[in-house]
mmCIF file with all atom_site columns, C-alpha atoms and ligand atoms in Angstrom:
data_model
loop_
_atom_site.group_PDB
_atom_site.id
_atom_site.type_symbol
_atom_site.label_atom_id
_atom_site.label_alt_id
_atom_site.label_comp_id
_atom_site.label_asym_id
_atom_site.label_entity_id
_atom_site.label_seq_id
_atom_site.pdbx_PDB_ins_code
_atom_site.Cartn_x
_atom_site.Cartn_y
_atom_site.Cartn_z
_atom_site.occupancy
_atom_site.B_iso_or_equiv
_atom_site.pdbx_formal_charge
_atom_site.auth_seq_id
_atom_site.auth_comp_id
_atom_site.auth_asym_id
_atom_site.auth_atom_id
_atom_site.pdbx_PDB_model_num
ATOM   1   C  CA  . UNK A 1 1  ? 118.742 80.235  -18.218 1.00 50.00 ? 1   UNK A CA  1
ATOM   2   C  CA  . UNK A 1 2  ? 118.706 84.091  -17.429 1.00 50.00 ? 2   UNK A CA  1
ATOM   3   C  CA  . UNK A 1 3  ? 120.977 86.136  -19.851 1.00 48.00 ? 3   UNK A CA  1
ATOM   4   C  CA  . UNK A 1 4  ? 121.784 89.399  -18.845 1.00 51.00 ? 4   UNK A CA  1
ATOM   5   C  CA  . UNK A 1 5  ? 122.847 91.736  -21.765 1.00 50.00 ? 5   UNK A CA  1
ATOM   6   C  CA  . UNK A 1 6  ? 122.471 94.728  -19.674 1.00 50.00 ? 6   UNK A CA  1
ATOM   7   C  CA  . UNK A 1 7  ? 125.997 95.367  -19.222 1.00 52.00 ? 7   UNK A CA  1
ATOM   8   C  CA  . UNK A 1 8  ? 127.316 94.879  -23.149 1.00 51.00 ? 8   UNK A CA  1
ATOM   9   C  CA  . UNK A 1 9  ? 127.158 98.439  -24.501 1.00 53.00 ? 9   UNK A CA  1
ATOM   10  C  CA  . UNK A 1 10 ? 125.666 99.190  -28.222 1.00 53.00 ? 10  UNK A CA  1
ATOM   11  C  CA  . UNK A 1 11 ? 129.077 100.712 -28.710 1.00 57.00 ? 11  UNK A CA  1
ATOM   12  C  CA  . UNK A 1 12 ? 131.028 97.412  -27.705 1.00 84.00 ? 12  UNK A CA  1
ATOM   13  C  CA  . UNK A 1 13 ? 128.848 95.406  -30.117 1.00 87.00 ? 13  UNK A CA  1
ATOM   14  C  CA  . UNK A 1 14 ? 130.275 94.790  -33.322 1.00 92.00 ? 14  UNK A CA  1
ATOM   15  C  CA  . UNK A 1 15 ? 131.840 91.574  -35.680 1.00 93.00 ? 15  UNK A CA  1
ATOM   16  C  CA  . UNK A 1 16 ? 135.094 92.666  -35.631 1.00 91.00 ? 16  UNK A CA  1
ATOM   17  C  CA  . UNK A 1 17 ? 135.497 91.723  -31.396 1.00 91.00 ? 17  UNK A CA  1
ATOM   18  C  CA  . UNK A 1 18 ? 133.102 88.694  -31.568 1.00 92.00 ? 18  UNK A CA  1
ATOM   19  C  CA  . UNK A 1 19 ? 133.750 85.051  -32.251 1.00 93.00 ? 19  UNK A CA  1
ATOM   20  C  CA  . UNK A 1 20 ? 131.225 84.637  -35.012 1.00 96.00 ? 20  UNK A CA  1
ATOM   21  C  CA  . UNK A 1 21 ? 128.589 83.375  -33.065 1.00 96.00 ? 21  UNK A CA  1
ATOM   22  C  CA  . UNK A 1 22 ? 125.644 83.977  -34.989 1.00 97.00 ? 22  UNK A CA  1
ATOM   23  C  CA  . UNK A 1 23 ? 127.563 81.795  -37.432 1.00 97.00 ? 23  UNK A CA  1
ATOM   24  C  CA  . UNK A 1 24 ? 126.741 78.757  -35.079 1.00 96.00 ? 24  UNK A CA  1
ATOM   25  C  CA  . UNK A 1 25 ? 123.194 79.124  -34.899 1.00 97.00 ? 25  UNK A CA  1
ATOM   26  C  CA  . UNK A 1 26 ? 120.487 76.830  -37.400 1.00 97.00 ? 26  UNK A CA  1
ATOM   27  C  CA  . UNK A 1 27 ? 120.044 78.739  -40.579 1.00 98.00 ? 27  UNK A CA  1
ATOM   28  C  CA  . UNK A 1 28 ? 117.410 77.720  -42.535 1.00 97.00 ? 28  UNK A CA  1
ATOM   29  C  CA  . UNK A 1 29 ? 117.340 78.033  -46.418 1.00 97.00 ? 29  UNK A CA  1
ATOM   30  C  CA  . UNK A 1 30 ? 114.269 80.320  -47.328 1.00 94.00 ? 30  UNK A CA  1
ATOM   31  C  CA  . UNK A 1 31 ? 114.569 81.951  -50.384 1.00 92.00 ? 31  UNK A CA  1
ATOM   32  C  CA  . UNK A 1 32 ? 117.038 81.165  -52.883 1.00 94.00 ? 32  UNK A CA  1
ATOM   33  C  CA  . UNK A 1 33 ? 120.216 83.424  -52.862 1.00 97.00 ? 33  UNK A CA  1
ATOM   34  C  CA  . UNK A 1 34 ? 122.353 81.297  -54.933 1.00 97.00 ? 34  UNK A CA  1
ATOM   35  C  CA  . UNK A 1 35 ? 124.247 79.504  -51.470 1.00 98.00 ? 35  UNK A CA  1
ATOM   36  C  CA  . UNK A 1 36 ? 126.452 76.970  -53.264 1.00 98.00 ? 36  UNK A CA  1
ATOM   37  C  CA  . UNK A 1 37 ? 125.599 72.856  -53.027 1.00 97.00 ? 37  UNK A CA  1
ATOM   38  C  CA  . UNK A 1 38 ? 128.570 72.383  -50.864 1.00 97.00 ? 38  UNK A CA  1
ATOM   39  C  CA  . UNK A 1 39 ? 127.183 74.626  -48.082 1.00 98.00 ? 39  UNK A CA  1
ATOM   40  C  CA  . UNK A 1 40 ? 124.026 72.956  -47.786 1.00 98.00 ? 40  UNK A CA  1
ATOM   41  C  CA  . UNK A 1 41 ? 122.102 70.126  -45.802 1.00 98.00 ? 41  UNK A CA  1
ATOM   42  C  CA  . UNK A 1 42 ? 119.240 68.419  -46.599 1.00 97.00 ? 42  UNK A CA  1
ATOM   43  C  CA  . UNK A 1 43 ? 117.351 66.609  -43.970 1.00 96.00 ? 43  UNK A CA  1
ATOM   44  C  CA  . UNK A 1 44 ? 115.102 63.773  -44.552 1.00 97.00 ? 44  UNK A CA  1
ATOM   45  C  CA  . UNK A 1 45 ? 111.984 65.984  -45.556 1.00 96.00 ? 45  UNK A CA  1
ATOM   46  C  CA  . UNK A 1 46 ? 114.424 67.967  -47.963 1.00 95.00 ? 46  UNK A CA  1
ATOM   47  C  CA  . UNK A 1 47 ? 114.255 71.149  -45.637 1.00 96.00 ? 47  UNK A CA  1
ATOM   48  C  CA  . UNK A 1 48 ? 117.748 72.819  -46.627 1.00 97.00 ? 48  UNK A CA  1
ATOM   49  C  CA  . UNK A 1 49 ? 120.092 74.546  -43.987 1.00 98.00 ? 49  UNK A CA  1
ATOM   50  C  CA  . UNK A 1 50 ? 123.496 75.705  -44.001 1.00 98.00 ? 50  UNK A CA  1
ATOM   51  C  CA  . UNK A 1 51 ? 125.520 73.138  -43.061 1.00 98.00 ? 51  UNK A CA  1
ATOM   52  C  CA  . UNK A 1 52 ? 127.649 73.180  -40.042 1.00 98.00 ? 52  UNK A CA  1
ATOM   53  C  CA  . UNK A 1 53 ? 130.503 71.555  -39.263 1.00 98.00 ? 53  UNK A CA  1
ATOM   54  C  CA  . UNK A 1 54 ? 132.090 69.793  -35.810 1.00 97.00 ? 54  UNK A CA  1
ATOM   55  C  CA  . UNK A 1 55 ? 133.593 72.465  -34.724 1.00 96.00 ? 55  UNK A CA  1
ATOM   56  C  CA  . UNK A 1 56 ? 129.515 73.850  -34.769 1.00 96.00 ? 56  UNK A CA  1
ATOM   57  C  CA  . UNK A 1 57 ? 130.106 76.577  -37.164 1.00 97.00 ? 57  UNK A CA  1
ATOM   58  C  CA  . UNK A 1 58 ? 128.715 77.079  -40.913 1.00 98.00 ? 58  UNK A CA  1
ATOM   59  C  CA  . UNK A 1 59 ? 130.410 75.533  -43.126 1.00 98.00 ? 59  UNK A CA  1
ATOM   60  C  CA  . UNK A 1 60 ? 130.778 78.554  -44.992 1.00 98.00 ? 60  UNK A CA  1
ATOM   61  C  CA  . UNK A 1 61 ? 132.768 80.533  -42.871 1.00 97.00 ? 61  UNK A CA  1
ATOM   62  C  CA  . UNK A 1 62 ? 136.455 81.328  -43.292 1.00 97.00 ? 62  UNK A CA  1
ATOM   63  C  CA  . UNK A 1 63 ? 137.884 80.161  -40.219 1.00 96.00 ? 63  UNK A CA  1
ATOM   64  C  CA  . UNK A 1 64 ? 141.191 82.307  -40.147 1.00 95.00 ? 64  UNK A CA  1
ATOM   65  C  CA  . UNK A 1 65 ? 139.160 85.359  -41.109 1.00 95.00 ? 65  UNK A CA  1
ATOM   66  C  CA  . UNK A 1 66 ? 136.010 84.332  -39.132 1.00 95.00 ? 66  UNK A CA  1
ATOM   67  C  CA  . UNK A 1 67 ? 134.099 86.078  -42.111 1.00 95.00 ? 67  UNK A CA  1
ATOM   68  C  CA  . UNK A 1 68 ? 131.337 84.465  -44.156 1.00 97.00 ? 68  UNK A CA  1
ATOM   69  C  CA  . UNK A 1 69 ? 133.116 83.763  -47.538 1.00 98.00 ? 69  UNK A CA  1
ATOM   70  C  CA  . UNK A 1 70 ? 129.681 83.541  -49.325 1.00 98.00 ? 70  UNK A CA  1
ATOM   71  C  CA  . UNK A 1 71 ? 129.054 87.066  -48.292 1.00 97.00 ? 71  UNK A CA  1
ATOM   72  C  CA  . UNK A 1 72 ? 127.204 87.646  -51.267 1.00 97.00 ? 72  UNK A CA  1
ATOM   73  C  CA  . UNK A 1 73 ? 125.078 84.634  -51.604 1.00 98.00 ? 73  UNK A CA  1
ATOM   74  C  CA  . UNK A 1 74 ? 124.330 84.549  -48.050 1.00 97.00 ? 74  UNK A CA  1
ATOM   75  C  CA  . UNK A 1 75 ? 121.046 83.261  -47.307 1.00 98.00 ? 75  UNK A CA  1
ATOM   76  C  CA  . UNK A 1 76 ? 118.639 85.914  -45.676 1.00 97.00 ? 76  UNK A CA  1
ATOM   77  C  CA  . UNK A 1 77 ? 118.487 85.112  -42.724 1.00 97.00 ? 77  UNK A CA  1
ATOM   78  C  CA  . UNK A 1 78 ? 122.282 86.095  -42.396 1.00 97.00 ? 78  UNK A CA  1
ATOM   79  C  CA  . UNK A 1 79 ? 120.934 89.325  -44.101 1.00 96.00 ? 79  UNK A CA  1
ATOM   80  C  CA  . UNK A 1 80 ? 118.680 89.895  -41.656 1.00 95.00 ? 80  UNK A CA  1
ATOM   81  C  CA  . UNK A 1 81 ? 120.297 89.114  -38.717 1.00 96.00 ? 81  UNK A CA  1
ATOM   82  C  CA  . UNK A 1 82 ? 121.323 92.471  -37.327 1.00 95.00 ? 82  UNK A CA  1
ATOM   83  C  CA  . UNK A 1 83 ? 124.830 93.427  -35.780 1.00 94.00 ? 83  UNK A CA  1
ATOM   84  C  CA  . UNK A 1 84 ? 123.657 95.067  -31.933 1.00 93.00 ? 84  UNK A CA  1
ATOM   85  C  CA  . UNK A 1 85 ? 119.944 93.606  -32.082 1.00 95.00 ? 85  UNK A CA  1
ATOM   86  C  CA  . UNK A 1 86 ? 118.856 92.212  -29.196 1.00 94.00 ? 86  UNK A CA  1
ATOM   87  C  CA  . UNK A 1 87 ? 119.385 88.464  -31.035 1.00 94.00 ? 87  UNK A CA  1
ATOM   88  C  CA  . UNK A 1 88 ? 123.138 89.666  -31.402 1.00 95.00 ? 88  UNK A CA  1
ATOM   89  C  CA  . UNK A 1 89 ? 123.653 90.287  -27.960 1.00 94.00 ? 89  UNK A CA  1
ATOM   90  C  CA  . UNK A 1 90 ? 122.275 87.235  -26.470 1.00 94.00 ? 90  UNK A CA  1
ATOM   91  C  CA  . UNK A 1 91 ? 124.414 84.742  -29.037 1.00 94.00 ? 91  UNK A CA  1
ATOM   92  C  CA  . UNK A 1 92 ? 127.483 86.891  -27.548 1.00 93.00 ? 92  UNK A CA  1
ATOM   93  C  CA  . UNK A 1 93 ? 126.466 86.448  -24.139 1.00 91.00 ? 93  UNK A CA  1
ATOM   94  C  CA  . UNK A 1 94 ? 125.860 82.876  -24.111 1.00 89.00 ? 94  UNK A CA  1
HETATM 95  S  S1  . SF4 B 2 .  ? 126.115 89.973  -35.940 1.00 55.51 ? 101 SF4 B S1  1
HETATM 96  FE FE1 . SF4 B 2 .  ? 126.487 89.927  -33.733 1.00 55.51 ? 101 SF4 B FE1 1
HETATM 97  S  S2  . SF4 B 2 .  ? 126.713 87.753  -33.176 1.00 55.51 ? 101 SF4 B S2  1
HETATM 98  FE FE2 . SF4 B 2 .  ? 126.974 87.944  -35.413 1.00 55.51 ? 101 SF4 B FE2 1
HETATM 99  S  S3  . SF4 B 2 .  ? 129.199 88.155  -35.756 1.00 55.51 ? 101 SF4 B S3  1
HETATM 100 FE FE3 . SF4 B 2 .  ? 128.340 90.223  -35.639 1.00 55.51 ? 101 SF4 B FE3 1
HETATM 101 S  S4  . SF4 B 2 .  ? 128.552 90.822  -33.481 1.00 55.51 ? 101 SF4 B S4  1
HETATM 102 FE FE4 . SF4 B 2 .  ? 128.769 88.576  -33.597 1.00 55.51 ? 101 SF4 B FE4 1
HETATM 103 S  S1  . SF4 B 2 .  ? 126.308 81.865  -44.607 1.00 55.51 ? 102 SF4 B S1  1
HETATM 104 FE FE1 . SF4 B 2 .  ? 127.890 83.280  -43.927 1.00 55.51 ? 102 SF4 B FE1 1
HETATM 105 S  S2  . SF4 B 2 .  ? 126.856 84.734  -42.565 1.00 55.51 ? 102 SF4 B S2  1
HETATM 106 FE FE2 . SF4 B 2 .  ? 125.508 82.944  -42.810 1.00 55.51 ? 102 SF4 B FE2 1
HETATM 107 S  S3  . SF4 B 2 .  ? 125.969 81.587  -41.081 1.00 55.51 ? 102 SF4 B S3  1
HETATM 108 FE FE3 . SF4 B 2 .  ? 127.258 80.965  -42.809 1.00 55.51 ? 102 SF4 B FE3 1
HETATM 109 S  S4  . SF4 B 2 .  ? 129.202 82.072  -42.574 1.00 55.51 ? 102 SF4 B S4  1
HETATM 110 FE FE4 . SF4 B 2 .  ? 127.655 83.068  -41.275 1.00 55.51 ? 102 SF4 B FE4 1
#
């Protein structure tokens, strides 16, 4: 699949117009930030991610607000994944 992320302008990129949806994606559990129990699955070889739920987005997300009500605790990936980068403009186009 071909996504083109030519036409989404820097200056149209930012959380406030977009559905959340880095907050679908896998995030793996890398260094402890304090995520609370409840937000977090275990697989069978006890790798920890946050855990999502059917409607495919992390459980810790407010869905009225569609803001991450851990904001503090969030796990770093979450810090690291930066509003505009090229990552955040291919999770809005697809
Ligand atoms: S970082 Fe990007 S993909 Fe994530 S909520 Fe903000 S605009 Fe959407
Ligand atoms: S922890 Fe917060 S920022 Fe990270 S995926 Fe979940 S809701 Fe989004």
């Amino acid at each position: 699949m071909t996504i083109n992320i030519k036409n989404v302008s820097e200056a149209e990129v930012t959380c406030s117009n977009c559905q959340a949806c880095c907050c679908r994606l896998e995030v793996m559990i890398i260094t402890d930030t304090g995520v609370p129990e409840t937000y977090i699955a275990t697989d069978e070889w006890g790798a920890e991610t946050m855990l999502r739920l059917e409607d495919g987005w992390c459980a810790a997300l407010d869905r009225e607000t569609l803001m991450c009500s851990i904001y503090e605790n969030r796990p770093w990936i979450c810090r690291e994944f930066e509003m505009g980068s090229y990552e955040c403009r291919v999770e809005r186009e697809a």
